[in-house]
Coordinates of N, CA and C in Angstrom, one line a residue:
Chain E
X27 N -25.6 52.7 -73.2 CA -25.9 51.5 -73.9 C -26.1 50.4 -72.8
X28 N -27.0 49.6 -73.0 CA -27.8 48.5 -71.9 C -26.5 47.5 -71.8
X29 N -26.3 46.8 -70.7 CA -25.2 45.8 -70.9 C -26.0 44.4 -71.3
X30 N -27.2 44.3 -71.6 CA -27.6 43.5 -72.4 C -28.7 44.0 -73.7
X31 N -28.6 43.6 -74.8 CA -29.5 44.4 -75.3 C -30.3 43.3 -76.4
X32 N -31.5 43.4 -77.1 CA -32.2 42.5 -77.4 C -32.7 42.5 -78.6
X33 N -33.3 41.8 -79.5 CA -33.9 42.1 -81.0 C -34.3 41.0 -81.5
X34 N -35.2 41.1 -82.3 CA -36.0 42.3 -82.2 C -36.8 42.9 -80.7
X35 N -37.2 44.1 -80.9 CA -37.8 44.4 -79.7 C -39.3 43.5 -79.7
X36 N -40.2 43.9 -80.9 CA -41.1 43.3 -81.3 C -41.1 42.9 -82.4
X37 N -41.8 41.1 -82.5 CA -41.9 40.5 -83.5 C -43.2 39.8 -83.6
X38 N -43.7 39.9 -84.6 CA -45.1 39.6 -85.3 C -44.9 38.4 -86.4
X39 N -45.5 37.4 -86.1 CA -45.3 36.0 -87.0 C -46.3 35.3 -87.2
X40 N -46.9 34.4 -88.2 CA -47.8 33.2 -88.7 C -47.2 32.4 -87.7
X41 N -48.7 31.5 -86.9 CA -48.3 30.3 -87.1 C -48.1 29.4 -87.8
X42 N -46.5 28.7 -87.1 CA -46.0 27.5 -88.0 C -44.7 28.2 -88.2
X43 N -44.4 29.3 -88.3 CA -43.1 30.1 -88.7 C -41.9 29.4 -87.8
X44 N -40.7 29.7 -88.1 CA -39.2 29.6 -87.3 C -39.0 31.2 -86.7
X45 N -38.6 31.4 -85.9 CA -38.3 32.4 -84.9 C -37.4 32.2 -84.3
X46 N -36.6 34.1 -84.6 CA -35.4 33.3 -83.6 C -35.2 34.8 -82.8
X47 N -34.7 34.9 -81.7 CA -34.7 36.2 -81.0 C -33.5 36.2 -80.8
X48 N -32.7 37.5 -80.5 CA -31.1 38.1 -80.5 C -31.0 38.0 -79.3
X49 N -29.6 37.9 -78.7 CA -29.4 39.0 -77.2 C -27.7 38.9 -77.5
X50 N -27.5 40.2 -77.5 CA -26.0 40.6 -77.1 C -26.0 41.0 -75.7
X51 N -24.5 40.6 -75.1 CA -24.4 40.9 -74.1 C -22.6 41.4 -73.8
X52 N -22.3 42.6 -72.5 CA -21.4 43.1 -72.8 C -20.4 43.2 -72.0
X53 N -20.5 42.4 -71.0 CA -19.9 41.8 -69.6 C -20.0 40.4 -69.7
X54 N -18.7 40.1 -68.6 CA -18.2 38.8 -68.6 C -19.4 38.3 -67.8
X55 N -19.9 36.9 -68.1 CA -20.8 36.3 -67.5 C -20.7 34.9 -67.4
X56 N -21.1 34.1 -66.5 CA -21.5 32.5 -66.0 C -21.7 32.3 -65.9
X57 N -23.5 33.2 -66.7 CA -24.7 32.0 -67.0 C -26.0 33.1 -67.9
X58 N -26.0 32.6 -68.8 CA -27.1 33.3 -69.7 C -28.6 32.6 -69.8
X59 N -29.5 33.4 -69.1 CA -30.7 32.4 -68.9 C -31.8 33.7 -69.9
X60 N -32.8 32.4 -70.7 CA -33.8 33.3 -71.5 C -35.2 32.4 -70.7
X61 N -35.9 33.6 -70.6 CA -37.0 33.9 -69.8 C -38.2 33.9 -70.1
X62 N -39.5 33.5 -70.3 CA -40.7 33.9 -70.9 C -41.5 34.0 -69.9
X63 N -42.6 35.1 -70.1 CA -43.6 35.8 -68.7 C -44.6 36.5 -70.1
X64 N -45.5 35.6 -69.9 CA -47.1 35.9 -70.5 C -47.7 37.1 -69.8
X65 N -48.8 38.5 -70.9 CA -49.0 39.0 -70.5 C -49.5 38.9 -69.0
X66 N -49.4 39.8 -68.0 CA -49.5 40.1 -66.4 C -49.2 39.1 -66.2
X67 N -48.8 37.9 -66.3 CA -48.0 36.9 -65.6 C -46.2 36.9 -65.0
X68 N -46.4 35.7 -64.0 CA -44.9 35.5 -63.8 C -44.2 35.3 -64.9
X69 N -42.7 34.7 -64.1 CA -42.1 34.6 -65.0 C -41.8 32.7 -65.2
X70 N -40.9 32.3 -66.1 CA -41.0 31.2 -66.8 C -39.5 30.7 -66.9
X71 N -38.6 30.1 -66.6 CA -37.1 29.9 -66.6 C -37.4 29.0 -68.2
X72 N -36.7 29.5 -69.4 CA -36.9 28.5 -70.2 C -35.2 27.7 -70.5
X73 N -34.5 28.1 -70.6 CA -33.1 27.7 -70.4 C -32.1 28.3 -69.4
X74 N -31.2 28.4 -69.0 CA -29.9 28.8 -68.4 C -28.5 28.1 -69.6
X75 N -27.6 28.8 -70.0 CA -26.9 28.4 -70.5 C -25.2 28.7 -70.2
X76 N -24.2 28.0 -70.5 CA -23.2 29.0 -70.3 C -22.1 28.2 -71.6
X77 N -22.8 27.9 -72.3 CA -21.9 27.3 -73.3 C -22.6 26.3 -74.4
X78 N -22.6 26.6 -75.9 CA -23.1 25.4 -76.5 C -24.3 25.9 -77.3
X79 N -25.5 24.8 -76.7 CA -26.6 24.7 -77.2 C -28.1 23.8 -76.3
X80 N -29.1 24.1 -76.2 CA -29.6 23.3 -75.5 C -31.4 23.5 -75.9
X81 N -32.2 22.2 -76.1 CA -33.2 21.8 -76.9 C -33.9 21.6 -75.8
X82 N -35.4 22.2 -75.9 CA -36.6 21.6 -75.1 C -37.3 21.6 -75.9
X83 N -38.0 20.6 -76.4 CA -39.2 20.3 -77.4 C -39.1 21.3 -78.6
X84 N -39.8 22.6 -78.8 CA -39.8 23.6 -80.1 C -38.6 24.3 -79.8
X85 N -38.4 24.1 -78.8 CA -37.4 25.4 -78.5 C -35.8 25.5 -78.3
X86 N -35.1 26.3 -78.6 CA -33.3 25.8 -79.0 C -32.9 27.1 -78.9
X87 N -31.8 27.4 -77.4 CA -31.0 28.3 -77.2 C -29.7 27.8 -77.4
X88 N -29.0 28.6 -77.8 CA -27.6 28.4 -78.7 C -26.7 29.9 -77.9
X89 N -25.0 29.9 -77.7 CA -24.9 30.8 -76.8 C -23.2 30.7 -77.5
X90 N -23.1 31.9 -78.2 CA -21.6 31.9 -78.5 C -20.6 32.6 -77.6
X91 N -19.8 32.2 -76.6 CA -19.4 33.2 -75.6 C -18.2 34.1 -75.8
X92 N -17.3 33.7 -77.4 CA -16.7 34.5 -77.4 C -17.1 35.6 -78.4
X93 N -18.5 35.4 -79.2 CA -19.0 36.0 -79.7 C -20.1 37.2 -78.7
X94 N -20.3 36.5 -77.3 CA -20.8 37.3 -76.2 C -22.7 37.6 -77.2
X95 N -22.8 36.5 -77.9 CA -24.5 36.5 -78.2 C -25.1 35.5 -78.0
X96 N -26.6 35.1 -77.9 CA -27.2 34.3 -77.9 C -28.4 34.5 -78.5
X97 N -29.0 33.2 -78.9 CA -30.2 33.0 -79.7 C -31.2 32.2 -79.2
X98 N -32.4 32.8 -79.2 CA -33.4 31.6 -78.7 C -34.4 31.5 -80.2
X99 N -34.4 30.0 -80.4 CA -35.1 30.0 -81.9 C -36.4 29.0 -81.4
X100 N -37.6 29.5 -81.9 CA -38.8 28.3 -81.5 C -39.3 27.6 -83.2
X101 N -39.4 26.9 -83.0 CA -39.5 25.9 -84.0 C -41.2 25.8 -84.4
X102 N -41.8 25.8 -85.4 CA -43.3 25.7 -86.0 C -44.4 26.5 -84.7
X103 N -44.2 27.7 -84.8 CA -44.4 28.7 -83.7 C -46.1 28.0 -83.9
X104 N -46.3 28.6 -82.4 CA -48.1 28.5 -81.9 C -48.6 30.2 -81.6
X105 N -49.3 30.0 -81.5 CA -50.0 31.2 -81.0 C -49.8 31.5 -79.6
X106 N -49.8 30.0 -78.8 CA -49.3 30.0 -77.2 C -48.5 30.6 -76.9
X107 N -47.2 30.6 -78.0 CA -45.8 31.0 -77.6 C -46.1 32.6 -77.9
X108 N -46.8 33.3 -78.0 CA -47.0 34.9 -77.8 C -46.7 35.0 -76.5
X109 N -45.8 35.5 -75.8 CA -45.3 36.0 -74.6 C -44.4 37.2 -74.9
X110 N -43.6 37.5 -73.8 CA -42.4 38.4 -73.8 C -41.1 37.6 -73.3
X111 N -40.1 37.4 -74.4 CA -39.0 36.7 -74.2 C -37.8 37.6 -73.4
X112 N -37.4 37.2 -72.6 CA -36.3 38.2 -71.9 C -35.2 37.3 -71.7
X113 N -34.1 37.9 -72.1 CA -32.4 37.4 -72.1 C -32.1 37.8 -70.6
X114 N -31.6 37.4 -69.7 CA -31.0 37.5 -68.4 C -29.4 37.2 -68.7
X115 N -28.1 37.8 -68.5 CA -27.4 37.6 -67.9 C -26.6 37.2 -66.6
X116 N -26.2 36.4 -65.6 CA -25.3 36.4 -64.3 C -23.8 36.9 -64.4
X117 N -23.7 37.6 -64.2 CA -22.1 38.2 -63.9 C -21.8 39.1 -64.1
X118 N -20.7 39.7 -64.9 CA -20.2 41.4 -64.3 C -19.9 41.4 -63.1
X119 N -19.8 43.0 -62.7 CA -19.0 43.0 -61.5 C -20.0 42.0 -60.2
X120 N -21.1 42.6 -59.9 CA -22.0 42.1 -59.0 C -22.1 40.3 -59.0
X121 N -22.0 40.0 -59.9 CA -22.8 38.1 -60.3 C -24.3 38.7 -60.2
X122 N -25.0 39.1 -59.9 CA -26.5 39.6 -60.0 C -26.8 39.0 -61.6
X123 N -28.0 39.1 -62.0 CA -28.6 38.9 -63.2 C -29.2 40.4 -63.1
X124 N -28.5 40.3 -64.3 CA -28.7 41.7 -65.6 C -29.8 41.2 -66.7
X125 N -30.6 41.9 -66.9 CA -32.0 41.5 -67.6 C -32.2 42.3 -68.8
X126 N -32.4 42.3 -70.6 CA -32.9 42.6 -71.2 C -33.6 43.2 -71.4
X127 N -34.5 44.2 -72.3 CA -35.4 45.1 -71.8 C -36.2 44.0 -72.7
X128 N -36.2 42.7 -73.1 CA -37.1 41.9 -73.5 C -37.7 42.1 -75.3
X129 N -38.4 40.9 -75.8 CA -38.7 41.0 -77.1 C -40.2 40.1 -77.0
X130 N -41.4 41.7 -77.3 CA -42.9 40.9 -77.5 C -43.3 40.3 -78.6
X131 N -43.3 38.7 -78.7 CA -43.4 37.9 -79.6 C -45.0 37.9 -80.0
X132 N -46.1 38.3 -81.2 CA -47.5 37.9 -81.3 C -47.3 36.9 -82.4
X133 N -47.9 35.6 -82.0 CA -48.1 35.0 -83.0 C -49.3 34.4 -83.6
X134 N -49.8 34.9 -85.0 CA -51.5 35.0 -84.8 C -51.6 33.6 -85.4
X135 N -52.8 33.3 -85.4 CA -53.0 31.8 -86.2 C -53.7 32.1 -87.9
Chain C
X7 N -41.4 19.2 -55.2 CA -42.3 20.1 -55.4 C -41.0 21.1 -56.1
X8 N -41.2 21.7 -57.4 CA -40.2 22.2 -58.1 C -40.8 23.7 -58.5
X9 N -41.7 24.7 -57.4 CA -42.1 25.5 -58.0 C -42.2 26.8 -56.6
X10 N -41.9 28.3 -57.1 CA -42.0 29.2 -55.8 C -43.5 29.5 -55.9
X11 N -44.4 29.4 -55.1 CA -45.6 30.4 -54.8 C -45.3 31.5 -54.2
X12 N -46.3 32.4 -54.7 CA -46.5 33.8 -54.2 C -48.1 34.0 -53.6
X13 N -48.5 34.8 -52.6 CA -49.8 35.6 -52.1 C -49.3 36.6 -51.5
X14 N -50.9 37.2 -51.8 CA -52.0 37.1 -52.6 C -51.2 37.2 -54.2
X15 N -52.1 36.8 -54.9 CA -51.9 37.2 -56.5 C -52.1 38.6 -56.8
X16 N -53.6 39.2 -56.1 CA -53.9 40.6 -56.4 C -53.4 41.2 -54.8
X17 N -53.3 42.6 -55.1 CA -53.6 43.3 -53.8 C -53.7 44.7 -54.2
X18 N -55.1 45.2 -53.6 CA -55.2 46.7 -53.4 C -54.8 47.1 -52.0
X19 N -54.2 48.2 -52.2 CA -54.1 48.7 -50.6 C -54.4 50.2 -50.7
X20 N -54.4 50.6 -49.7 CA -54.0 52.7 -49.4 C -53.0 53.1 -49.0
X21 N -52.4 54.0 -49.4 CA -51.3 54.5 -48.5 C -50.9 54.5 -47.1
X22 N -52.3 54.4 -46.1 CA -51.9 54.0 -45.3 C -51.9 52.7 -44.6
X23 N -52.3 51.8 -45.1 CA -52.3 50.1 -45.0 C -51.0 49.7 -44.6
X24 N -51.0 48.6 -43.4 CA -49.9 47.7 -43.7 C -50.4 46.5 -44.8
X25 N -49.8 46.0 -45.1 CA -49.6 44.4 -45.9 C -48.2 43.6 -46.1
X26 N -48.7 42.4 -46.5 CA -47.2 41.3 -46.8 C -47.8 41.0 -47.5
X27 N -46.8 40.6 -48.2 CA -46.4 39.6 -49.6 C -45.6 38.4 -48.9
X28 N -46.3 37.5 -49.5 CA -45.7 36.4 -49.1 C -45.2 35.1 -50.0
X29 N -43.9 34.4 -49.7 CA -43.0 33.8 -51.0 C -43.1 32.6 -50.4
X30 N -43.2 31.4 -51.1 CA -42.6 30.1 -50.7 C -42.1 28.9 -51.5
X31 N -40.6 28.2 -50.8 CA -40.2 27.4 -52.1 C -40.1 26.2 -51.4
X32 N -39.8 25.2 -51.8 CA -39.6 23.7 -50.5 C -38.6 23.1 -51.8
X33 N -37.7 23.8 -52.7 CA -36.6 23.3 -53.1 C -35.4 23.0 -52.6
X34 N -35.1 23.0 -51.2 CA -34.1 23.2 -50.4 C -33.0 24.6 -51.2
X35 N -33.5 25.5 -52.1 CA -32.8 27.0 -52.1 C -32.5 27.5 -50.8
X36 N -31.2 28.0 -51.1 CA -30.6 29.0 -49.7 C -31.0 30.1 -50.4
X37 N -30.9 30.7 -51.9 CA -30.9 32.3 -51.7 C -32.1 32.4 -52.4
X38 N -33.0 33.8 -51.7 CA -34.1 34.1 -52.0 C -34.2 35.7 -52.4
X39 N -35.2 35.8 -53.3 CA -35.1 37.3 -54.1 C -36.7 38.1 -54.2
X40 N -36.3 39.2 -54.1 CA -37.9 40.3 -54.6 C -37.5 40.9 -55.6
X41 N -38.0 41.0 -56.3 CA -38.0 42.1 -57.8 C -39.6 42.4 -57.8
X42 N -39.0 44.3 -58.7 CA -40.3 44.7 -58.3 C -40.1 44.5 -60.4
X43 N -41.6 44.6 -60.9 CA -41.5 45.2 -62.1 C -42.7 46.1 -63.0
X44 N -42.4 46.8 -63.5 CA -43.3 47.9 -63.5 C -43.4 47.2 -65.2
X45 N -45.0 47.7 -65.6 CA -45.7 47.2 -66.8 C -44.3 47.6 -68.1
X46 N -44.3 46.5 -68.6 CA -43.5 46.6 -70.1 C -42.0 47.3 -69.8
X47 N -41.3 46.8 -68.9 CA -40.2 47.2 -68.2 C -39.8 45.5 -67.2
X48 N -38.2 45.7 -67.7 CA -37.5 44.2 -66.9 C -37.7 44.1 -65.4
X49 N -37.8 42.6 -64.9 CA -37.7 43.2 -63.5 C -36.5 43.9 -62.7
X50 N -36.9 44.7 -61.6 CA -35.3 45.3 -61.0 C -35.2 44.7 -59.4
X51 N -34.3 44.0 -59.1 CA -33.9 43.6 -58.3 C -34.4 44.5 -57.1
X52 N -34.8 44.2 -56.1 CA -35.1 45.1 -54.7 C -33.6 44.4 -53.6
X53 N -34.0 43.2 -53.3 CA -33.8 42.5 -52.1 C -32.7 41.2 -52.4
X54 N -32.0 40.6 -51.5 CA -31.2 39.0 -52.0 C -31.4 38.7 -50.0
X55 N -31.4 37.4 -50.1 CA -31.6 36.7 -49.0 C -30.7 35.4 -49.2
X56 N -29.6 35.2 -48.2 CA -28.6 34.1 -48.6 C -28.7 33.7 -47.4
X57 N -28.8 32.5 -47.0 CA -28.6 31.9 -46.2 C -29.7 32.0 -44.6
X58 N -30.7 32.8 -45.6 CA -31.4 33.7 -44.9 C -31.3 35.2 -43.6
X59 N -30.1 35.3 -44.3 CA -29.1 36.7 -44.6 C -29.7 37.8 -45.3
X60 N -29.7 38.8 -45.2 CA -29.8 40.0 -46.2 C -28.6 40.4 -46.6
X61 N -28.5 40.0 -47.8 CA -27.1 40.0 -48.9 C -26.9 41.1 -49.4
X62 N -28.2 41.4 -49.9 CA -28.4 42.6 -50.8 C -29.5 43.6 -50.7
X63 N -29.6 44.8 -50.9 CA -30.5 45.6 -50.8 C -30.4 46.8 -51.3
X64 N -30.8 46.5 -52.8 CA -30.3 47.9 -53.7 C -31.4 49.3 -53.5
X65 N -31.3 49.5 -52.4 CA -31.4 51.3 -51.9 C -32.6 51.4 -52.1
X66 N -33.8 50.1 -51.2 CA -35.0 50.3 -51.5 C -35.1 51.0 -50.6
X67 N -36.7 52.0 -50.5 CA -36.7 52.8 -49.7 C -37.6 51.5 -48.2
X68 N -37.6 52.4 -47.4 CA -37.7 51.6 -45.9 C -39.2 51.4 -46.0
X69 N -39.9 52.0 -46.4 CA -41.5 51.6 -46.5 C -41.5 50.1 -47.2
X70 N -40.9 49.6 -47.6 CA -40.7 48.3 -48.3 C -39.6 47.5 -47.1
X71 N -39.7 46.5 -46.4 CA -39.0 45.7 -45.5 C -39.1 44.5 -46.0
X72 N -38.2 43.6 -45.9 CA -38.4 41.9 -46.1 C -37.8 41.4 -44.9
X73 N -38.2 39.9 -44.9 CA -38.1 39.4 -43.6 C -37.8 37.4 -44.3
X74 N -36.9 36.8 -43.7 CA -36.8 35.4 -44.3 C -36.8 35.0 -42.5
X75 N -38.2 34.4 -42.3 CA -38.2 34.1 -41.2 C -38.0 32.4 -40.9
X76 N -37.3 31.3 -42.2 CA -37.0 30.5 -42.3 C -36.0 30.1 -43.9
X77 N -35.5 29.7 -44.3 CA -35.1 28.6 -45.5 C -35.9 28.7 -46.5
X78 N -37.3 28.2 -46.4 CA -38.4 28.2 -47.5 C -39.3 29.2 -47.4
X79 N -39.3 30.1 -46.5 CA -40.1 31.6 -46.9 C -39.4 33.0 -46.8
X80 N -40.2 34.0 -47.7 CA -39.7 35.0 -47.7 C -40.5 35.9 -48.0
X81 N -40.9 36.9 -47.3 CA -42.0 38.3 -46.6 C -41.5 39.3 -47.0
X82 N -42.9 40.1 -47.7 CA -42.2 41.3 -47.8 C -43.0 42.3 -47.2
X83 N -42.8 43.2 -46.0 CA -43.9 44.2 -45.3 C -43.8 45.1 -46.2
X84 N -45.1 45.7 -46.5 CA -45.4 46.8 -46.9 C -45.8 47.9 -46.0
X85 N -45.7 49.0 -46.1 CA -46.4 50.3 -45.2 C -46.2 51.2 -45.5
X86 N -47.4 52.7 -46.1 CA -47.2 53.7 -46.8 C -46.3 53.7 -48.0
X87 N -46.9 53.0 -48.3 CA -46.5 52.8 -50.1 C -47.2 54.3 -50.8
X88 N -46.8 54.3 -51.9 CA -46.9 55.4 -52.7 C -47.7 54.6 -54.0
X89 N -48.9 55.4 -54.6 CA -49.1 54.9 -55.5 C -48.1 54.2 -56.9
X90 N -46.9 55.1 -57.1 CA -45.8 54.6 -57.8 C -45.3 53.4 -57.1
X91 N -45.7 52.9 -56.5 CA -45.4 51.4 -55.8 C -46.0 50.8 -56.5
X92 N -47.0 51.0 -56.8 CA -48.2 49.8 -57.9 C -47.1 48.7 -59.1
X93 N -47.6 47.7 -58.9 CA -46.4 47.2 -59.7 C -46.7 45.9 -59.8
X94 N -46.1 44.7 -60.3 CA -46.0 43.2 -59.8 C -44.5 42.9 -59.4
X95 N -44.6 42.2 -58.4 CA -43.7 41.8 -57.2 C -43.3 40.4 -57.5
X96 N -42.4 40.4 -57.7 CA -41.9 39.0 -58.2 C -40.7 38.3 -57.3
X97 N -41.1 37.0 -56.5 CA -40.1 36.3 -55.4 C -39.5 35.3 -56.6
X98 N -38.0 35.5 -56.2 CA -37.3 34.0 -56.9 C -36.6 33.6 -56.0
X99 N -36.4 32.6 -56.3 CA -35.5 31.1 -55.7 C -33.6 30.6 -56.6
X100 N -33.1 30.6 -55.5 CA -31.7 29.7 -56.3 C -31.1 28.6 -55.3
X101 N -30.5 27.9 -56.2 CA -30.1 27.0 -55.4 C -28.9 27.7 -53.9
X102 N -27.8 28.1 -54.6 CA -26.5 28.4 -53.5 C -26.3 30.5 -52.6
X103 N -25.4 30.1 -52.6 CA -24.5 31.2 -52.2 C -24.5 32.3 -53.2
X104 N -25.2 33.7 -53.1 CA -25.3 34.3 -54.7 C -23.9 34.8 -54.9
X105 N -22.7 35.2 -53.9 CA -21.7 35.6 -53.8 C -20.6 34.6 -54.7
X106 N -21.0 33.6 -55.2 CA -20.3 32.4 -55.5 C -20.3 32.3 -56.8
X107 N -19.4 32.6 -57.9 CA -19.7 32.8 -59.4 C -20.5 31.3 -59.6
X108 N -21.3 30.9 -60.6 CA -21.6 30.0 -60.6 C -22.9 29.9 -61.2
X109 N -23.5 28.7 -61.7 CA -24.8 28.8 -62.6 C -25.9 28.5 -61.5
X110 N -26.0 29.8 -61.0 CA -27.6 29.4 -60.1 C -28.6 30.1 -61.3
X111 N -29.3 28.6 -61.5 CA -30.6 29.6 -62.0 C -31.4 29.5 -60.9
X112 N -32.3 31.2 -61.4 CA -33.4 31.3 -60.6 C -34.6 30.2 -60.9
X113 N -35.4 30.6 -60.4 CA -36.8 29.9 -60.1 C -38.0 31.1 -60.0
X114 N -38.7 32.0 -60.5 CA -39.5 32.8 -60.4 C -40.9 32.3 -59.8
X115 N -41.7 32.8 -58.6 CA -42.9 32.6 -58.5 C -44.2 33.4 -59.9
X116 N -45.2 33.2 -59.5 CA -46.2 33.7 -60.4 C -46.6 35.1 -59.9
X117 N -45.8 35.9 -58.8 CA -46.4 37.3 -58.6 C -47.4 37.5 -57.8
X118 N -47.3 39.1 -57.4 CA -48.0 39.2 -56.7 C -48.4 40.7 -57.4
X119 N -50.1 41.2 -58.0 CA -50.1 42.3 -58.6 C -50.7 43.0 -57.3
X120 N -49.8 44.3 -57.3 CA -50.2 45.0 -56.6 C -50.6 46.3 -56.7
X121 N -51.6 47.0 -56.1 CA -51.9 48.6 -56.8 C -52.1 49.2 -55.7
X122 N -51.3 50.3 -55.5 CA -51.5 51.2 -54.2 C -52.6 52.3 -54.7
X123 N -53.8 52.6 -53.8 CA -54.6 54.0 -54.3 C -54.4 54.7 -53.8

């Protein structure tokens, strides 16, 4: 079993829809960061969290740590936001970032 | 300036070519990173550069070398790569000490795609 794991793997949505993506994670950690990287592109830091909740324009990561999950929800989806969303955890034995095997979002118009 | 570049973007090489990859951040970060990542797969850590130190080096093979010949850059020599090297190459940025529990977020460049023939 992955020490992070993700869900959906793949999601298909209308724009305008609410979307919200999973990440459980299974190790102690001290920073939960979700990720977005457009096909063959880099990558994209969209939050870092280690507690709470935190808003950038459509977008709202939420992180329960004794529940060891987190949620990235986007708000009145675009078609732009078709990427691949990836959960990163920091910690466990190493402190390294442990990475998700990720969730491909298409969102058609 | 709040952002890491990477060159080239593309690169073909041969097996027996040298080349670099080359990283650069001017966020005053001390620790710098290579991840390799192969199509529809996370990236996997290769290299960590602290203080422009080699921190970390998870058992890349030696045809792959990095070099932090300053603070704000960080090189990666290639030579006799294997076509299974083909991949995109991804440098990141943090602010501290990676050894230091702590909220460093990374900073990812835009890559470097590469394809060995």
């Amino acid at each position: 079993k992955n020490e992070v794991e993700q869900s959906p793997q793949n999601l298909t949505a209308q724009e305008g829809e609410f979307i919200t993506i999973n990440c459980s994670y299974s190790v102690g950690i001290s920073a939960l960061h979700w990720l977005q990287q457009h096909p063959g592109g880099g990558i994209v830091s969209l939050f870092m969290l280690s507690s709470g909740k935190k808003k950038h324009g459509r977008l709202i990561a939420t992180i329960n740590i004794q529940e060891k999950h987190s949620s990235l929800h986007i708000t009145a989806s675009h078609p732009r936001d078709s990427a691949v969303y990836i959960c990163a955890v920091r910690g466990g034995a190493t402190n390294k970032l442990i990475f998700g095997t990720g969730t491909l979002l298409a969102v058609q118009p | 300036d709040t952002e890491v570049t990477q060159t080239p973007k593309h690169l073909v090489m041969g097996m027996t070519n040298k080349k670099s990859l080359k990283c650069e951040q001017h966020m005053g970060h001390r620790a710098m990173y290579w991840y390799k990542q192969k199509a529809k797969k996370p990236p996997e850590l290769m290299f960590v550069y602290s203080y422009e130190k080699l921190s970390i080096n998870e058992s890349v093979p030696s045809r792959f070398s990095p070099e932090c010949p300053n603070s704000s850059l960080l090189n990666l020599h290639l030579h006799a790569l294997q076509p299974e090297d083909s991949a995109l190459y991804l440098c990141a940025s943090s602010q501290g000490n990676t050894r230091i529990r702590g909220n460093n977020e990374q900073f990812f460049g835009p890559g470097t795609r590469l394809t060995v023939l």
